[in-house]
Tab-separated table of C-alpha atoms in Angstrom:
chain	number	residue	atom	x	y	z
N	746	MET	CA	-14.819	12.303	-9.354
N	747	ARG	CA	-13.553	11.228	-5.932
N	748	PHE	CA	-12.236	7.255	-5.779
N	749	HIS	CA	-9.663	5.070	-4.182
N	750	ALA	CA	-6.917	3.821	-5.800
N	751	ASP	CA	-4.605	1.009	-4.669
N	752	LEU	CA	-1.906	1.403	-7.483
N	753	HIS	CA	0.808	-0.988	-5.773
N	754	ILE	CA	-0.249	-4.864	-5.722
N	755	HIS	CA	0.864	-8.138	-6.685
N	756	SER	CA	0.240	-10.628	-9.603
N	757	LYS	CA	0.637	-14.476	-8.816
N	758	HIS	CA	3.761	-14.060	-10.300
N	759	ALA	CA	5.302	-12.331	-7.422
N	760	ARG	CA	7.031	-14.221	-5.104
N	761	ALA	CA	4.751	-14.779	-2.150
N	762	CYS	CA	2.087	-13.989	-3.980
N	763	SER	CA	-1.892	-15.544	-3.755
N	764	LYS	CA	-2.298	-17.769	-6.834
N	765	ASP	CA	-5.631	-16.058	-6.539
N	766	SER	CA	-3.803	-12.796	-7.872
N	767	ASP	CA	-5.418	-13.151	-11.624
N	768	LEU	CA	-7.424	-10.132	-13.525
N	769	THR	CA	-10.872	-11.491	-12.283
N	770	HIS	CA	-9.806	-11.725	-8.453
N	771	LEU	CA	-8.412	-8.719	-8.552
N	772	THR	CA	-11.944	-7.039	-10.092
N	773	TRP	CA	-13.988	-9.206	-7.677
N	774	TRP	CA	-11.783	-7.550	-4.760
N	775	ALA	CA	-12.090	-4.436	-5.770
N	776	ARG	CA	-16.026	-4.040	-5.713
N	777	ARG	CA	-16.112	-5.788	-2.860
N	778	LYS	CA	-14.031	-3.322	-1.048
N	779	GLY	CA	-14.928	0.038	-3.445
N	780	ILE	CA	-11.286	0.825	-4.973
N	781	THR	CA	-11.968	2.478	-8.438
N	782	LEU	CA	-8.604	2.227	-10.064
N	783	MET	CA	-6.143	-0.582	-9.471
N	784	GLY	CA	-2.550	-1.256	-10.540
N	785	THR	CA	-2.132	-4.012	-12.608
N	786	GLY	CA	1.370	-4.966	-10.621
N	787	ASP	CA	4.256	-6.735	-12.352
N	788	PHE	CA	4.244	-5.896	-15.944
N	789	THR	CA	7.693	-6.332	-16.305
N	790	HIS	CA	6.675	-10.271	-16.221
N	791	PRO	CA	6.218	-11.534	-19.499
N	792	VAL	CA	3.560	-14.689	-18.719
N	793	TRP	CA	1.991	-11.655	-16.765
N	794	PHE	CA	2.223	-8.582	-19.424
N	795	ALA	CA	0.562	-11.215	-21.970
N	796	GLU	CA	-2.347	-12.152	-19.465
N	797	LEU	CA	-3.075	-8.531	-19.643
N	798	ARG	CA	-2.833	-7.733	-23.269
N	799	GLU	CA	-5.571	-10.429	-23.720
N	800	ASN	CA	-8.064	-10.017	-21.013
N	801	LEU	CA	-8.052	-6.027	-20.557
N	802	VAL	CA	-9.256	-3.668	-23.232
N	803	PRO	CA	-8.740	-0.114	-23.460
N	804	ALA	CA	-11.103	2.312	-21.240
N	805	GLU	CA	-10.899	5.578	-20.070
N	806	PRO	CA	-7.045	7.233	-21.634
N	807	GLY	CA	-4.624	5.194	-19.934
N	808	LEU	CA	-6.128	3.040	-18.358
N	809	PHE	CA	-7.661	-0.421	-19.153
N	810	ARG	CA	-11.263	-2.412	-18.509
N	811	LEU	CA	-11.612	-6.577	-17.938
N	812	ARG	CA	-12.741	-7.770	-21.273
N	813	ASP	CA	-17.224	-7.553	-21.097
N	814	ASP	CA	-17.493	-11.641	-20.669
N	815	LEU	CA	-14.852	-11.708	-17.639
N	816	ASP	CA	-16.380	-8.621	-16.212
N	817	GLY	CA	-20.095	-10.165	-16.547
N	818	GLU	CA	-18.937	-13.526	-14.619
N	819	ILE	CA	-17.829	-11.750	-12.082
N	820	SER	CA	-20.203	-9.248	-11.952
N	821	ARG	CA	-22.697	-12.396	-11.130
N	822	THR	CA	-21.492	-13.743	-7.995
N	823	LEU	CA	-21.724	-9.775	-6.402
N	824	PRO	CA	-23.944	-8.711	-4.656
N	825	PRO	CA	-26.388	-5.720	-6.134
N	826	SER	CA	-25.037	-2.962	-3.669
N	827	VAL	CA	-21.872	-3.727	-5.564
N	828	ALA	CA	-21.069	-5.236	-8.663
N	829	SER	CA	-21.821	-2.526	-11.458
N	830	ALA	CA	-19.252	-0.496	-9.854
N	831	PRO	CA	-16.585	0.230	-12.135
N	832	VAL	CA	-13.102	-1.068	-11.987
N	833	ARG	CA	-10.413	0.673	-13.949
N	834	PHE	CA	-6.615	-0.624	-14.329
N	835	MET	CA	-3.532	1.362	-14.791
N	836	LEU	CA	-0.337	-0.832	-16.020
N	837	SER	CA	1.847	-0.870	-13.682
N	838	VAL	CA	5.122	-3.297	-11.397
N	839	GLU	CA	7.081	-3.087	-8.589
N	840	VAL	CA	10.741	-3.516	-9.362
N	841	SER	CA	13.550	-3.679	-6.499
N	842	THR	CA	17.878	-1.970	-8.022
N	843	VAL	CA	20.325	-3.707	-6.333
N	844	TYR	CA	23.822	-1.677	-6.699
N	845	ALA	CA	27.060	-0.301	-4.624
N	846	ARG	CA	26.955	3.280	-3.937
N	847	GLY	CA	28.598	5.526	-1.464
N	848	GLY	CA	30.434	1.476	-0.557
N	849	ARG	CA	27.391	-0.001	0.350
N	850	THR	CA	25.290	-1.932	-1.593
N	851	ARG	CA	21.694	-0.481	-1.836
N	852	LYS	CA	18.871	-1.872	-2.158
N	853	ILE	CA	15.530	0.276	-3.225
N	854	HIS	CA	12.543	-1.064	-4.065
N	855	HIS	CA	10.634	1.566	-6.587
N	856	LEU	CA	7.471	1.625	-8.059
N	857	LEU	CA	7.200	2.217	-12.185
N	858	TYR	CA	3.672	3.369	-14.343
N	859	ALA	CA	3.553	3.393	-17.733
N	860	PRO	CA	0.037	4.799	-19.944
N	861	ASP	CA	-0.559	1.728	-22.754
N	862	PHE	CA	0.895	-1.384	-23.117
N	863	ASP	CA	3.436	0.001	-26.090
N	864	VAL	CA	5.417	2.249	-23.262
N	865	ALA	CA	5.283	-0.851	-20.606
N	866	GLY	CA	7.186	-3.036	-23.709
N	867	THR	CA	9.391	-0.662	-24.419
N	868	LEU	CA	10.153	-0.946	-20.399
N	869	ASN	CA	10.664	-4.169	-20.221
N	870	ARG	CA	12.504	-4.676	-23.340
N	871	GLU	CA	15.343	-2.351	-21.554
N	872	LEU	CA	15.143	-3.650	-18.333
N	873	ALA	CA	15.825	-7.232	-19.221
N	874	ARG	CA	19.261	-5.871	-19.340
N	875	PHE	CA	19.872	-5.560	-16.160
N	876	GLY	CA	17.906	-8.758	-14.886
N	877	ASN	CA	15.768	-11.792	-15.293
N	878	LEU	CA	12.087	-10.686	-16.022
N	879	ASP	CA	11.101	-14.129	-16.606
N	880	GLU	CA	12.173	-15.042	-12.612
N	881	ASP	CA	9.892	-13.005	-10.256
N	882	GLY	CA	7.074	-10.788	-10.593
N	883	ARG	CA	8.960	-7.718	-8.979
N	884	PRO	CA	12.266	-8.095	-10.672
N	885	THR	CA	15.573	-7.987	-9.111
N	886	LEU	CA	17.691	-5.306	-11.461
N	887	ARG	CA	20.957	-4.953	-11.307
N	888	LEU	CA	21.137	-1.396	-11.512
N	889	ASP	CA	21.569	2.047	-10.069
N	890	ALA	CA	18.493	3.544	-8.953
N	891	ARG	CA	18.948	6.995	-10.523
N	892	ASP	CA	19.946	4.995	-14.161
N	893	LEU	CA	16.175	3.444	-13.673
N	894	LEU	CA	14.781	6.411	-13.780
N	895	GLU	CA	15.934	7.397	-16.894
N	896	ILE	CA	15.358	4.615	-18.056
N	897	THR	CA	11.566	4.872	-16.955
N	898	LEU	CA	11.318	8.901	-19.120
N	899	GLY	CA	12.604	7.437	-21.236
N	900	GLY	CA	10.158	4.494	-22.215
N	901	GLY	CA	7.758	7.161	-23.243
N	902	GLU	CA	5.134	9.745	-22.578
N	903	GLY	CA	3.862	9.628	-19.249
N	904	ALA	CA	5.404	7.079	-17.693
N	905	TYR	CA	6.337	7.840	-13.915
N	906	LEU	CA	8.568	6.200	-11.361
N	907	VAL	CA	7.590	6.428	-7.311
N	908	PRO	CA	9.444	5.638	-4.366
N	909	ALA	CA	7.554	2.740	-2.828
N	910	HIS	CA	7.541	2.358	0.893
N	911	ILE	CA	10.058	4.711	1.227
N	912	TRP	CA	11.303	4.056	4.670
N	913	THR	CA	11.504	-0.145	5.380
N	914	PRO	CA	14.850	-0.834	6.518
N	915	TRP	CA	16.522	-2.691	3.729
N	916	PHE	CA	14.644	-1.801	0.666
N	917	GLY	CA	13.791	1.720	1.426
N	918	VAL	CA	15.491	4.269	-0.481
N	919	LEU	CA	15.428	6.435	3.285
N	920	GLY	CA	15.970	3.306	4.896
N	921	SER	CA	17.897	2.651	7.404
N	922	LYS	CA	19.643	-0.244	6.479
N	923	ALA	CA	20.205	0.432	2.302
N	924	GLY	CA	18.479	3.614	2.103
N	925	PHE	CA	20.007	7.758	1.169
N	926	ASP	CA	19.176	10.815	3.589
N	927	SER	CA	17.571	11.996	1.022
N	928	ILE	CA	15.903	11.723	-2.172
N	929	GLU	CA	18.367	13.628	-4.222
N	930	GLU	CA	20.916	11.862	-2.630
N	931	CYS	CA	19.284	8.590	-4.593
N	932	TYR	CA	18.167	10.122	-7.279
N	933	GLY	CA	21.037	12.408	-8.322
N	934	ASP	CA	20.217	15.261	-11.473
N	935	LEU	CA	16.972	13.548	-12.222
N	936	SER	CA	16.136	13.819	-8.849
N	937	GLY	CA	13.458	16.544	-10.066
N	938	GLN	CA	12.017	14.198	-11.609
N	939	ILE	CA	10.560	12.371	-8.931
N	940	PHE	CA	7.278	14.508	-7.606
N	941	ALA	CA	5.425	11.443	-5.027
N	942	LEU	CA	6.502	9.467	-2.055
N	943	GLU	CA	4.965	5.975	-1.146
N	944	THR	CA	4.701	6.093	3.295
N	945	GLY	CA	4.642	2.142	3.420
N	946	LEU	CA	2.198	0.584	5.555
N	947	SER	CA	4.723	1.569	8.702
N	948	SER	CA	4.677	5.628	8.916
N	949	ASP	CA	1.504	8.073	7.958
N	950	PRO	CA	2.244	11.682	6.469
N	951	ALA	CA	2.076	13.132	9.526
N	952	MET	CA	5.094	11.128	10.316
N	953	ASN	CA	6.634	12.006	6.840
N	954	TRP	CA	5.676	15.830	7.881
N	955	ARG	CA	8.347	16.371	10.140
N	956	VAL	CA	11.487	15.922	7.376
N	957	SER	CA	10.810	19.294	5.651
N	958	GLY	CA	13.141	18.219	2.462
N	959	LEU	CA	9.932	16.021	2.024
N	960	ASP	CA	7.303	19.229	1.475
N	961	ARG	CA	7.573	19.065	-2.450
N	962	TYR	CA	6.643	15.617	-2.803
N	963	ARG	CA	2.930	14.237	-2.712
N	964	MET	CA	2.426	11.163	-0.002
N	965	VAL	CA	0.463	8.300	-1.679
N	966	SER	CA	-0.269	5.242	0.270
N	967	TYR	CA	-1.717	1.762	-1.503
N	968	SER	CA	-1.661	-1.843	-0.324
N	969	ASP	CA	1.246	-3.763	-1.792
N	970	ALA	CA	-1.456	-6.644	-1.974
N	971	HIS	CA	0.378	-10.021	-2.100
N	972	SER	CA	-3.854	-11.671	-2.028
N	973	PRO	CA	-6.816	-10.023	-3.447
N	974	PRO	CA	-8.325	-9.591	-0.113
N	975	MET	CA	-5.460	-7.520	1.214
N	976	LEU	CA	-6.424	-4.768	-1.133
N	977	GLY	CA	-7.431	-1.544	0.079
N	978	ARG	CA	-5.701	-1.624	3.680
N	979	GLU	CA	-3.976	1.787	1.980
N	980	THR	CA	-5.502	3.709	-0.716
N	981	THR	CA	-4.845	7.075	-2.281
N	982	VAL	CA	-8.038	9.673	-2.904
N	983	PHE	CA	-8.418	11.780	-6.309
N	984	GLU	CA	-10.937	13.691	-6.741
N	985	THR	CA	-10.049	14.168	-10.566
N	986	GLY	CA	-11.608	12.420	-13.772
N	987	LEU	CA	-10.730	8.791	-14.070
N	988	ASP	CA	-7.390	9.141	-16.701
N	989	TYR	CA	-3.806	7.954	-16.389
N	990	PHE	CA	-2.958	11.410	-17.531
N	991	ALA	CA	-5.012	13.498	-14.964
N	992	VAL	CA	-3.854	11.338	-12.425
N	993	LEU	CA	-0.435	12.138	-12.886
N	994	GLU	CA	-1.394	15.513	-12.769
N	995	ALA	CA	-2.288	15.053	-9.621
N	996	LEU	CA	0.562	13.762	-8.457
N	997	ARG	CA	2.685	16.570	-10.156
N	998	THR	CA	0.952	19.453	-8.725
N	999	GLY	CA	-0.928	18.630	-5.819
N	1000	GLU	CA	-4.471	19.625	-7.734
N	1001	GLY	CA	-6.915	16.069	-6.932
N	1002	HIS	CA	-4.523	14.528	-5.405
N	1003	ALA	CA	-7.194	14.333	-2.204
N	1004	GLY	CA	-5.270	12.877	0.516
N	1005	SER	CA	-5.227	8.735	1.752
N	1006	VAL	CA	-6.386	6.319	4.017
N	1007	GLU	CA	-3.834	4.619	5.889
N	1008	PHE	CA	-2.481	1.639	8.529
N	1009	PHE	CA	-2.352	2.726	11.785
N	1010	PRO	CA	1.470	3.200	11.560
N	1011	GLU	CA	2.027	0.867	14.296
N	1012	GLU	CA	0.318	-2.118	12.696
N	1013	GLY	CA	3.121	-1.958	10.463
N	1014	LYS	CA	6.361	-4.461	10.487
N	1015	TYR	CA	9.051	-2.407	10.337
N	1016	HIS	CA	7.381	0.792	12.836
N	1017	VAL	CA	9.811	0.440	15.571
N	1018	ASP	CA	12.474	-0.837	16.137
N	1019	GLY	CA	13.722	-4.910	17.641
N	1020	HIS	CA	15.192	-8.264	17.390
N	1021	ARG	CA	11.952	-10.758	16.116
N	1022	LYS	CA	14.543	-13.298	16.955
N	1023	CYS	CA	14.505	-12.718	20.457
N	1024	GLY	CA	11.600	-11.074	21.428
N	1025	VAL	CA	12.674	-7.368	22.108
N	1026	ARG	CA	10.783	-4.669	21.002
N	1027	LEU	CA	12.513	-0.827	21.523
N	1028	GLU	CA	11.196	2.760	20.787
N	1029	PRO	CA	13.879	4.667	19.426
N	1030	ARG	CA	15.008	6.607	22.937
N	1031	GLN	CA	15.403	2.832	23.642
N	1032	THR	CA	17.679	1.552	21.318
N	1033	ARG	CA	19.287	5.082	21.360
N	1034	GLU	CA	20.056	3.916	25.237
N	1035	ARG	CA	21.854	0.506	24.327
N	1036	GLY	CA	23.611	2.108	21.603
N	1037	GLY	CA	21.816	0.026	18.910
N	1038	ILE	CA	22.403	-3.243	20.140
N	1039	CYS	CA	19.568	-6.144	21.596
N	1040	PRO	CA	19.887	-6.448	24.917
N	1041	VAL	CA	19.347	-10.712	24.953
N	1042	CYS	CA	21.432	-11.787	21.856
N	1043	GLY	CA	24.441	-8.935	21.946
N	1044	ARG	CA	22.960	-8.396	17.814
N	1045	LYS	CA	22.905	-4.970	16.487
N	1046	LEU	CA	18.749	-4.302	16.426
N	1047	THR	CA	16.685	-3.796	13.163
N	1048	VAL	CA	16.088	0.263	13.701
N	1049	GLY	CA	12.727	0.802	12.584
N	1050	VAL	CA	10.672	3.294	10.706
N	1051	LEU	CA	10.225	5.753	13.062
N	1052	SER	CA	13.704	5.794	14.728
N	1053	ARG	CA	14.709	6.776	11.323
N	1054	VAL	CA	11.894	9.109	10.953
N	1055	GLU	CA	13.906	11.258	14.091
N	1056	ASP	CA	16.697	10.544	13.125
N	1057	LEU	CA	15.744	12.588	9.176
N	1058	ALA	CA	13.198	14.933	11.122
N	1059	ASP	CA	13.716	18.872	11.648
N	1060	ARG	CA	10.405	19.444	13.094
N	1061	PRO	CA	8.789	18.477	15.772
N	1062	ASP	CA	5.249	16.665	15.927
N	1063	GLY	CA	2.469	17.918	14.454
N	1064	ALA	CA	3.881	20.576	12.371
N	1065	ARG	CA	2.076	19.859	9.172
N	1066	PRO	CA	3.652	21.685	5.424
N	1067	ALA	CA	1.068	24.490	3.996
N	1068	GLY	CA	-0.679	22.698	1.245
N	1069	ALA	CA	-0.410	19.488	2.898
N	1070	ALA	CA	-3.062	16.848	1.498
N	1071	GLY	CA	-4.710	14.595	4.511
N	1072	PHE	CA	-5.574	11.740	5.687
N	1073	HIS	CA	-7.355	9.822	8.188
N	1074	SER	CA	-6.449	5.818	9.604
N	1075	ALA	CA	-8.715	2.936	9.153
N	1076	VAL	CA	-8.404	-0.726	10.137
N	1077	PRO	CA	-9.516	-3.028	7.619
N	1078	LEU	CA	-13.036	-4.362	8.293
N	1079	PRO	CA	-12.504	-8.085	8.417
N	1080	GLU	CA	-10.162	-7.560	11.538
N	1081	ILE	CA	-12.284	-5.100	12.501
N	1082	VAL	CA	-15.253	-8.215	12.771
N	1083	GLY	CA	-12.458	-10.936	14.193
N	1084	GLU	CA	-11.924	-8.796	16.689
N	1085	ILE	CA	-15.438	-8.635	18.194
N	1086	LEU	CA	-16.264	-12.342	16.995
N	1087	GLY	CA	-13.188	-13.404	18.801
N	1088	VAL	CA	-11.420	-14.624	15.670
N	1089	GLY	CA	-8.988	-13.912	13.465
N	1090	PRO	CA	-10.533	-11.839	9.936
N	1091	LYS	CA	-9.430	-15.035	8.065
N	1092	SER	CA	-11.756	-17.239	9.734
N	1093	LYS	CA	-14.954	-18.567	7.753
N	1094	LYS	CA	-17.027	-16.875	10.535
N	1095	VAL	CA	-14.936	-13.682	9.861
N	1096	VAL	CA	-15.973	-14.090	5.984
N	1097	ALA	CA	-19.323	-14.747	6.097
N	1098	GLU	CA	-20.166	-11.507	8.495
N	1099	VAL	CA	-17.983	-9.633	6.281
N	1100	ASP	CA	-20.282	-10.594	3.264
N	1101	ARG	CA	-23.576	-10.282	5.251
N	1102	LEU	CA	-22.295	-6.756	5.430
N	1103	THR	CA	-21.145	-5.769	2.889
N	1104	THR	CA	-24.401	-6.844	0.907
N	1105	ALA	CA	-26.442	-5.197	2.968
N	1106	LEU	CA	-24.599	-1.724	3.145
N	1107	GLY	CA	-22.127	-1.621	0.272
N	1108	PRO	CA	-18.642	-1.319	0.394
N	1109	GLU	CA	-16.021	-2.196	3.151
N	1110	LEU	CA	-14.372	1.513	2.212
N	1111	THR	CA	-17.892	2.789	2.171
N	1112	ILE	CA	-18.609	1.653	5.899
N	1113	LEU	CA	-15.695	2.743	7.058
N	1114	GLU	CA	-15.696	6.260	6.125
N	1115	ASP	CA	-18.871	7.105	4.961
N	1116	LEU	CA	-21.694	5.482	6.950
N	1117	THR	CA	-23.162	7.256	9.843
N	1118	PRO	CA	-22.672	4.829	12.697
N	1119	GLY	CA	-27.011	4.400	13.299
N	1120	GLU	CA	-27.227	2.924	9.467
N	1121	ILE	CA	-24.271	1.004	10.640
N	1122	ALA	CA	-26.097	-0.073	13.829
N	1123	ALA	CA	-28.999	-1.710	11.738
N	1124	HIS	CA	-26.901	-4.411	10.890
N	1125	SER	CA	-24.316	-4.609	13.875
N	1126	PRO	CA	-24.323	-2.411	16.907
N	1127	PRO	CA	-20.434	-3.692	17.720
N	1128	LEU	CA	-19.607	-2.608	13.828
N	1129	ALA	CA	-21.161	0.626	14.316
N	1130	GLU	CA	-19.409	1.663	17.928
N	1131	ALA	CA	-15.825	0.053	16.467
N	1132	VAL	CA	-16.127	2.582	13.624
N	1133	ALA	CA	-17.276	5.162	15.640
N	1134	ARG	CA	-14.205	4.329	17.772
N	1135	LEU	CA	-12.216	4.604	14.880
N	1136	ARG	CA	-13.024	7.937	13.510
N	1137	ARG	CA	-12.113	9.241	16.352
N	1138	CYS	CA	-8.582	7.335	16.548
N	1139	GLU	CA	-10.201	5.590	19.917
N	1140	VAL	CA	-7.628	2.455	19.505
N	1141	ILE	CA	-5.483	0.005	21.880
N	1142	ARG	CA	-1.677	-0.279	19.815
N	1143	GLU	CA	0.809	-2.619	20.468
N	1144	PRO	CA	3.375	-2.210	17.312
N	1145	GLY	CA	5.272	-4.063	15.104
N	1146	TYR	CA	8.651	-4.588	14.773
N	1147	ASP	CA	11.398	-6.507	12.471
N	1148	GLY	CA	8.832	-8.099	10.428
N	1149	VAL	CA	6.480	-8.607	13.024
N	1150	PHE	CA	2.694	-6.986	11.792
N	1151	GLY	CA	1.677	-4.850	14.780
N	1152	THR	CA	-1.791	-4.803	16.504
N	1153	ILE	CA	-4.629	-2.887	15.992
N	1154	ARG	CA	-7.717	-3.235	18.729
N	1155	LEU	CA	-10.886	-1.360	19.090
N	1156	PHE	CA	-11.989	-3.123	22.313
N	1157	LYS	CA	-10.775	-3.465	25.665
N	1158	PRO	CA	-11.456	-7.520	26.718
N	1159	GLY	CA	-14.742	-8.212	27.472
N	1160	GLU	CA	-16.336	-5.721	25.176
N	1161	PRO	CA	-18.030	-6.480	23.351
N	1162	GLY	CA	-18.066	-10.152	22.564
N	1163	PRO	CA	-17.812	-12.404	21.342
N	1164	VAL	CA	-20.619	-12.888	19.784
N	1165	SER	CA	-22.656	-14.705	16.916
N	1166	ALA	CA	-21.659	-13.961	13.113
N	1167	GLY	CA	-25.165	-15.641	12.285
N	1168	SER	CA	-27.742	-12.655	13.306
N	1169	PRO	CA	-26.624	-8.608	13.878
N	1170	PRO	CA	-24.687	-8.631	17.343
N	1171	THR	CA	-25.422	-6.973	19.924
N	1172	LEU	CA	-23.216	-4.923	23.035
N	1173	PHE	CA	-24.783	-5.544	26.475
């Protein structure tokens, strides 16, 4: 079975997250997006943990589904093209460890997974010794990353850890501000128990392939969604049974790990170097020429993912390790429609048009990945052209920096519109 998985999300109990990030909204949006396997997010939070136990029921080994009564209510609000798609949940949480090592403060984010509520409960009891789990769905723990891995492995059979968004400057295991120069340096004698790494929005597998020390890891990509509409902006594709342990085995061995759908890394908010306050954005070469100093205010620049990859790279661009799973880059459908209509991706016009398109054509990921341009053109010629360009990677890139998202565009000024969303738009 081939399916999309988004295993890094957050609930309404995490800071700066939508109040709609509950199980019913997450299931609704997963169906609309075309995601089969979801992380629950935030299982360390006591209130969310209780909600998960109340509203999820066992499905395939290690996976859960929404209760029938809740699921039925959701299905009635969706068009037939997506209403019956299966959605499964895997118990997941992102945690932040803050500690001192090597004369530096380390702030590293990690993704933890558990195959059942007993294992998750054991982890919760252990982790509560190191931080206040009530405070945030993504708790901050005063705990060394190596020790967190030991606790995870001891939580029960099947529990595992994936370092989150590994290149992010402040919170990635390889980040420029608080990270290390290798996975082994961070996790020490237990580093052999790490088998997958999350690329994050500001990098893609091709960037990671430049670092030979990462060859043995599976590269995974997830949305880190703080609201349900953001689900699926990055996903990992599996060709396995729909089963927690099958997914785990695919990550350990590579068999069944079919690759990922990625942001264009330039759209991530830490891709290149810069200083948001001064509006300064620099490529790695320019940063080195200036000694890492902002040319406007004289303070240190935030060194982004591209620079950090180049610091650790021992291969040129274009290198690819033998056996590495592939990937392709995409732009979320609302962003494409917003560009066509000349309005923001969250506007009412875009919402209405995306509703129309998914009702007619199916889930968003199906539209972006599987349908032919001809099939799309019957409902939106500009979207068909946009998707054709997207698949050829013919995009205009303005990279993000220092917490500012980048922009990916598919059309030059004046093409194709803006056009009305009320009927299928046409190219001139």
